[in-house]
Short mmCIF file of N, CA and C in Angstrom, two decimals:
data_model
loop_
_atom_site.label_atom_id
_atom_site.label_comp_id
_atom_site.label_asym_id
_atom_site.label_seq_id
_atom_site.Cartn_x
_atom_site.Cartn_y
_atom_site.Cartn_z
N MET A 1 -50.32 -53.30 -1.42
CA MET A 1 -49.80 -52.64 -2.59
C MET A 1 -48.49 -51.97 -2.21
N LEU A 2 -47.55 -52.02 -3.10
CA LEU A 2 -46.24 -51.42 -2.89
C LEU A 2 -45.99 -50.41 -4.00
N VAL A 3 -45.54 -49.21 -3.65
CA VAL A 3 -45.19 -48.18 -4.63
C VAL A 3 -43.70 -47.90 -4.53
N VAL A 4 -43.02 -48.01 -5.66
CA VAL A 4 -41.58 -47.76 -5.74
C VAL A 4 -41.36 -46.66 -6.77
N PHE A 5 -40.68 -45.59 -6.38
CA PHE A 5 -40.40 -44.47 -7.28
C PHE A 5 -39.12 -44.72 -8.06
N GLU A 6 -39.20 -44.60 -9.37
CA GLU A 6 -38.03 -44.73 -10.23
C GLU A 6 -37.40 -43.37 -10.52
N SER A 7 -38.21 -42.33 -10.56
CA SER A 7 -37.72 -40.95 -10.65
C SER A 7 -38.74 -40.06 -9.97
N PHE A 8 -38.28 -38.89 -9.52
CA PHE A 8 -39.15 -38.00 -8.75
C PHE A 8 -38.68 -36.57 -8.96
N ASN A 9 -39.58 -35.68 -9.33
CA ASN A 9 -39.24 -34.28 -9.55
C ASN A 9 -40.46 -33.42 -9.22
N VAL A 10 -40.48 -32.93 -8.00
CA VAL A 10 -41.55 -32.04 -7.53
C VAL A 10 -40.87 -30.79 -6.99
N TYR A 11 -41.33 -29.63 -7.42
CA TYR A 11 -40.71 -28.36 -7.02
C TYR A 11 -40.34 -28.38 -5.55
N SER A 12 -39.10 -28.04 -5.26
CA SER A 12 -38.58 -28.10 -3.90
C SER A 12 -38.75 -26.75 -3.20
N SER A 13 -39.34 -26.76 -2.01
CA SER A 13 -39.47 -25.56 -1.18
C SER A 13 -39.20 -25.95 0.26
N VAL A 14 -38.98 -24.97 1.11
CA VAL A 14 -38.72 -25.24 2.53
C VAL A 14 -39.91 -25.99 3.11
N ASN A 15 -39.64 -27.14 3.71
CA ASN A 15 -40.67 -28.00 4.31
C ASN A 15 -41.75 -28.45 3.32
N CYS A 16 -41.44 -28.36 2.02
CA CYS A 16 -42.38 -28.79 0.97
C CYS A 16 -43.75 -28.13 1.14
N THR A 17 -43.76 -26.82 1.33
CA THR A 17 -45.02 -26.11 1.58
C THR A 17 -45.72 -25.64 0.31
N LEU A 18 -45.02 -25.62 -0.83
CA LEU A 18 -45.65 -25.13 -2.06
C LEU A 18 -46.27 -26.29 -2.86
N ASP A 19 -45.45 -27.06 -3.53
CA ASP A 19 -45.92 -28.24 -4.26
C ASP A 19 -45.40 -29.46 -3.52
N TYR A 20 -46.24 -30.48 -3.39
CA TYR A 20 -45.80 -31.69 -2.70
C TYR A 20 -46.69 -32.87 -3.05
N VAL A 21 -46.22 -34.05 -2.68
CA VAL A 21 -46.96 -35.30 -2.86
C VAL A 21 -47.16 -35.92 -1.48
N GLN A 22 -48.37 -36.42 -1.26
CA GLN A 22 -48.67 -37.21 -0.06
C GLN A 22 -49.12 -38.59 -0.53
N ILE A 23 -48.85 -39.60 0.26
CA ILE A 23 -49.23 -40.96 -0.08
C ILE A 23 -50.12 -41.50 1.04
N TYR A 24 -51.24 -42.11 0.63
CA TYR A 24 -52.24 -42.59 1.58
C TYR A 24 -52.47 -44.09 1.44
N ASP A 25 -52.72 -44.73 2.55
CA ASP A 25 -53.03 -46.15 2.59
C ASP A 25 -54.49 -46.34 2.19
N GLY A 26 -54.74 -46.97 1.05
CA GLY A 26 -56.11 -47.21 0.59
C GLY A 26 -56.57 -46.16 -0.40
N TYR A 27 -57.89 -46.07 -0.55
CA TYR A 27 -58.49 -45.17 -1.54
C TYR A 27 -58.75 -43.76 -1.00
N ALA A 28 -58.90 -43.62 0.30
CA ALA A 28 -59.30 -42.35 0.90
C ALA A 28 -58.11 -41.42 1.14
N VAL A 29 -58.37 -40.13 1.00
CA VAL A 29 -57.38 -39.10 1.34
C VAL A 29 -57.77 -38.60 2.73
N SER A 30 -57.14 -39.21 3.74
CA SER A 30 -57.49 -38.94 5.12
C SER A 30 -56.22 -38.87 5.96
N GLU A 31 -56.19 -37.95 6.92
CA GLU A 31 -55.02 -37.83 7.80
C GLU A 31 -54.72 -39.14 8.52
N ASP A 32 -55.76 -39.92 8.79
CA ASP A 32 -55.56 -41.20 9.48
C ASP A 32 -54.84 -42.23 8.61
N ASP A 33 -54.84 -42.01 7.30
CA ASP A 33 -54.27 -42.99 6.37
C ASP A 33 -52.99 -42.52 5.69
N VAL A 34 -52.36 -41.44 6.17
CA VAL A 34 -51.14 -40.93 5.55
C VAL A 34 -49.98 -41.89 5.81
N LEU A 35 -49.28 -42.29 4.74
CA LEU A 35 -48.12 -43.16 4.87
C LEU A 35 -46.82 -42.38 4.97
N THR A 36 -46.80 -41.16 4.43
CA THR A 36 -45.59 -40.34 4.45
C THR A 36 -45.49 -39.59 5.77
N GLU A 37 -44.29 -39.54 6.34
CA GLU A 37 -44.09 -38.81 7.59
C GLU A 37 -44.27 -37.32 7.40
N LYS A 38 -43.92 -36.84 6.21
CA LYS A 38 -44.05 -35.43 5.87
C LYS A 38 -44.29 -35.34 4.36
N PRO A 39 -44.76 -34.19 3.87
CA PRO A 39 -44.96 -34.06 2.42
C PRO A 39 -43.66 -34.31 1.66
N LEU A 40 -43.78 -34.85 0.46
CA LEU A 40 -42.62 -35.16 -0.37
C LEU A 40 -42.45 -34.13 -1.47
N CYS A 41 -41.22 -33.62 -1.63
CA CYS A 41 -40.90 -32.73 -2.74
C CYS A 41 -39.41 -32.86 -3.02
N GLY A 42 -38.96 -32.21 -4.07
CA GLY A 42 -37.54 -32.25 -4.41
C GLY A 42 -37.26 -33.17 -5.58
N TYR A 43 -36.02 -33.58 -5.68
CA TYR A 43 -35.56 -34.30 -6.86
C TYR A 43 -34.99 -35.68 -6.54
N ILE A 44 -35.03 -36.08 -5.29
CA ILE A 44 -34.52 -37.38 -4.89
C ILE A 44 -35.71 -38.32 -4.68
N SER A 45 -35.65 -39.47 -5.30
CA SER A 45 -36.75 -40.43 -5.17
C SER A 45 -36.93 -40.84 -3.72
N PRO A 46 -38.17 -40.77 -3.21
CA PRO A 46 -38.44 -41.20 -1.84
C PRO A 46 -38.36 -42.72 -1.73
N PRO A 47 -38.39 -43.24 -0.51
CA PRO A 47 -38.36 -44.70 -0.33
C PRO A 47 -39.66 -45.33 -0.83
N ALA A 48 -39.68 -46.64 -0.88
CA ALA A 48 -40.90 -47.37 -1.24
C ALA A 48 -41.92 -47.25 -0.11
N TYR A 49 -43.19 -47.29 -0.46
CA TYR A 49 -44.27 -47.25 0.53
C TYR A 49 -45.18 -48.44 0.30
N LYS A 50 -45.60 -49.07 1.40
CA LYS A 50 -46.44 -50.26 1.33
C LYS A 50 -47.75 -50.00 2.05
N SER A 51 -48.85 -50.30 1.39
CA SER A 51 -50.17 -50.15 2.01
C SER A 51 -50.53 -51.43 2.76
N THR A 52 -51.56 -51.35 3.56
CA THR A 52 -52.01 -52.53 4.30
C THR A 52 -52.93 -53.41 3.46
N GLY A 53 -53.43 -52.86 2.36
CA GLY A 53 -54.33 -53.61 1.48
C GLY A 53 -53.88 -53.54 0.04
N GLN A 54 -54.83 -53.60 -0.88
CA GLN A 54 -54.51 -53.62 -2.30
C GLN A 54 -54.74 -52.28 -2.98
N ALA A 55 -54.76 -51.18 -2.22
CA ALA A 55 -54.93 -49.85 -2.80
C ALA A 55 -54.01 -48.86 -2.10
N ILE A 56 -53.56 -47.90 -2.89
CA ILE A 56 -52.71 -46.82 -2.37
C ILE A 56 -53.04 -45.58 -3.19
N THR A 57 -53.06 -44.41 -2.57
CA THR A 57 -53.42 -43.17 -3.26
C THR A 57 -52.24 -42.20 -3.20
N LEU A 58 -51.89 -41.66 -4.37
CA LEU A 58 -50.87 -40.62 -4.46
C LEU A 58 -51.59 -39.31 -4.77
N GLN A 59 -51.34 -38.28 -3.97
CA GLN A 59 -52.00 -36.98 -4.14
C GLN A 59 -50.95 -35.91 -4.38
N PHE A 60 -51.09 -35.18 -5.49
CA PHE A 60 -50.23 -34.03 -5.77
C PHE A 60 -50.98 -32.78 -5.35
N VAL A 61 -50.32 -31.90 -4.57
CA VAL A 61 -50.91 -30.65 -4.10
C VAL A 61 -50.03 -29.51 -4.57
N SER A 62 -50.65 -28.46 -5.11
CA SER A 62 -49.91 -27.30 -5.60
C SER A 62 -50.44 -26.03 -4.96
N ALA A 63 -49.52 -25.15 -4.58
CA ALA A 63 -49.91 -23.86 -4.00
C ALA A 63 -50.40 -22.91 -5.08
N ASN A 64 -50.01 -23.16 -6.35
CA ASN A 64 -50.41 -22.33 -7.48
C ASN A 64 -50.17 -20.84 -7.19
N ILE A 65 -48.94 -20.53 -6.79
CA ILE A 65 -48.63 -19.15 -6.42
C ILE A 65 -48.29 -18.29 -7.63
N GLU A 66 -48.46 -17.01 -7.47
CA GLU A 66 -48.04 -16.03 -8.47
C GLU A 66 -46.75 -15.38 -7.98
N VAL A 67 -45.76 -15.35 -8.83
CA VAL A 67 -44.48 -14.74 -8.48
C VAL A 67 -44.47 -13.32 -9.02
N PRO A 68 -44.26 -12.30 -8.16
CA PRO A 68 -44.22 -10.91 -8.63
C PRO A 68 -43.14 -10.71 -9.70
N ALA A 69 -43.40 -9.81 -10.63
CA ALA A 69 -42.48 -9.56 -11.75
C ALA A 69 -41.08 -9.20 -11.28
N ASP A 70 -40.96 -8.41 -10.20
CA ASP A 70 -39.63 -8.03 -9.74
C ASP A 70 -38.82 -9.23 -9.24
N LEU A 71 -39.48 -10.23 -8.67
CA LEU A 71 -38.78 -11.44 -8.25
C LEU A 71 -38.40 -12.32 -9.44
N GLU A 72 -39.26 -12.34 -10.46
CA GLU A 72 -38.93 -13.10 -11.67
C GLU A 72 -37.67 -12.55 -12.32
N LYS A 73 -37.50 -11.23 -12.26
CA LYS A 73 -36.29 -10.62 -12.83
C LYS A 73 -35.04 -11.08 -12.07
N GLU A 74 -35.21 -11.43 -10.79
CA GLU A 74 -34.08 -11.91 -9.98
C GLU A 74 -33.86 -13.41 -10.15
N GLY A 75 -34.64 -14.04 -11.00
CA GLY A 75 -34.46 -15.46 -11.28
C GLY A 75 -35.35 -16.39 -10.49
N ILE A 76 -36.25 -15.84 -9.68
CA ILE A 76 -37.18 -16.68 -8.93
C ILE A 76 -38.36 -16.98 -9.83
N ARG A 77 -38.63 -18.24 -10.03
CA ARG A 77 -39.69 -18.66 -10.95
C ARG A 77 -40.82 -19.37 -10.21
N LYS A 78 -41.97 -19.31 -10.83
CA LYS A 78 -43.14 -20.00 -10.31
C LYS A 78 -42.90 -21.52 -10.41
N PRO A 79 -43.29 -22.27 -9.37
CA PRO A 79 -43.20 -23.73 -9.47
C PRO A 79 -43.94 -24.23 -10.72
N HIS A 80 -43.43 -25.30 -11.31
CA HIS A 80 -43.94 -25.72 -12.61
C HIS A 80 -44.51 -27.14 -12.63
N GLY A 81 -45.18 -27.54 -11.60
CA GLY A 81 -45.80 -28.86 -11.61
C GLY A 81 -44.88 -29.94 -11.12
N PHE A 82 -45.05 -31.12 -11.67
CA PHE A 82 -44.31 -32.27 -11.16
C PHE A 82 -44.14 -33.32 -12.26
N SER A 83 -43.23 -34.21 -12.01
CA SER A 83 -43.12 -35.43 -12.81
C SER A 83 -42.52 -36.50 -11.92
N PHE A 84 -43.07 -37.69 -12.00
CA PHE A 84 -42.44 -38.83 -11.35
C PHE A 84 -42.88 -40.10 -12.04
N VAL A 85 -42.03 -41.09 -11.95
CA VAL A 85 -42.30 -42.39 -12.52
C VAL A 85 -42.28 -43.38 -11.36
N TYR A 86 -43.31 -44.20 -11.29
CA TYR A 86 -43.36 -45.17 -10.20
C TYR A 86 -43.95 -46.49 -10.70
N SER A 87 -43.71 -47.51 -9.94
CA SER A 87 -44.31 -48.82 -10.17
C SER A 87 -45.14 -49.16 -8.95
N ALA A 88 -46.32 -49.69 -9.19
CA ALA A 88 -47.18 -50.12 -8.09
C ALA A 88 -47.54 -51.58 -8.34
N PHE A 89 -47.36 -52.40 -7.34
CA PHE A 89 -47.65 -53.82 -7.50
C PHE A 89 -47.95 -54.45 -6.16
N ILE A 90 -48.54 -55.62 -6.21
CA ILE A 90 -48.82 -56.38 -5.00
C ILE A 90 -47.58 -57.22 -4.71
N PRO A 91 -46.96 -57.04 -3.54
CA PRO A 91 -45.75 -57.81 -3.21
C PRO A 91 -45.99 -59.31 -3.24
N ARG A 92 -44.99 -60.05 -3.62
CA ARG A 92 -45.10 -61.50 -3.77
C ARG A 92 -45.51 -62.18 -2.46
N ASP A 93 -45.01 -61.69 -1.30
CA ASP A 93 -45.35 -62.33 -0.04
C ASP A 93 -46.84 -62.23 0.27
N VAL A 94 -47.51 -61.19 -0.26
CA VAL A 94 -48.95 -61.05 -0.08
C VAL A 94 -49.68 -62.07 -0.95
N LEU A 95 -49.19 -62.27 -2.18
CA LEU A 95 -49.83 -63.21 -3.09
C LEU A 95 -49.65 -64.66 -2.66
N MET A 96 -48.48 -64.99 -2.09
CA MET A 96 -48.17 -66.38 -1.76
C MET A 96 -48.39 -66.70 -0.29
N GLY A 97 -48.74 -65.74 0.51
CA GLY A 97 -48.83 -65.96 1.94
C GLY A 97 -47.46 -65.78 2.56
N ASP A 98 -47.36 -66.01 3.82
CA ASP A 98 -46.10 -65.84 4.54
C ASP A 98 -45.20 -67.06 4.28
N VAL A 99 -44.22 -66.89 3.40
CA VAL A 99 -43.36 -68.01 3.02
C VAL A 99 -42.44 -68.45 4.15
N ASP A 100 -42.24 -67.62 5.17
CA ASP A 100 -41.39 -68.01 6.29
C ASP A 100 -42.03 -69.10 7.15
N ASN A 101 -43.34 -69.23 7.08
CA ASN A 101 -44.03 -70.22 7.90
C ASN A 101 -44.30 -71.52 7.16
N CYS A 102 -43.67 -71.73 6.03
CA CYS A 102 -43.88 -72.97 5.26
C CYS A 102 -43.00 -74.08 5.79
#
């Protein structure tokens, strides 16, 4: 399975510690199956990710923090979720076999 991001908008924080997306190879959410080198956040679409099989899992994690009123007055706002658009499909070389060996 291949996942390609067309747009990406996840609240940006230092080292993506508040809100972030992780991508896993297969159905399980396991450290052994993480495809991303680090959590994904920000406004720039990440690269495409390819799983070893026909399943891939995208997980959104939120810190759900409360911002003190005095910080809100200074313009610091609570993270507001995420939005992204992606396409997931089985690459043609997987469907047709290895075309280089024909």
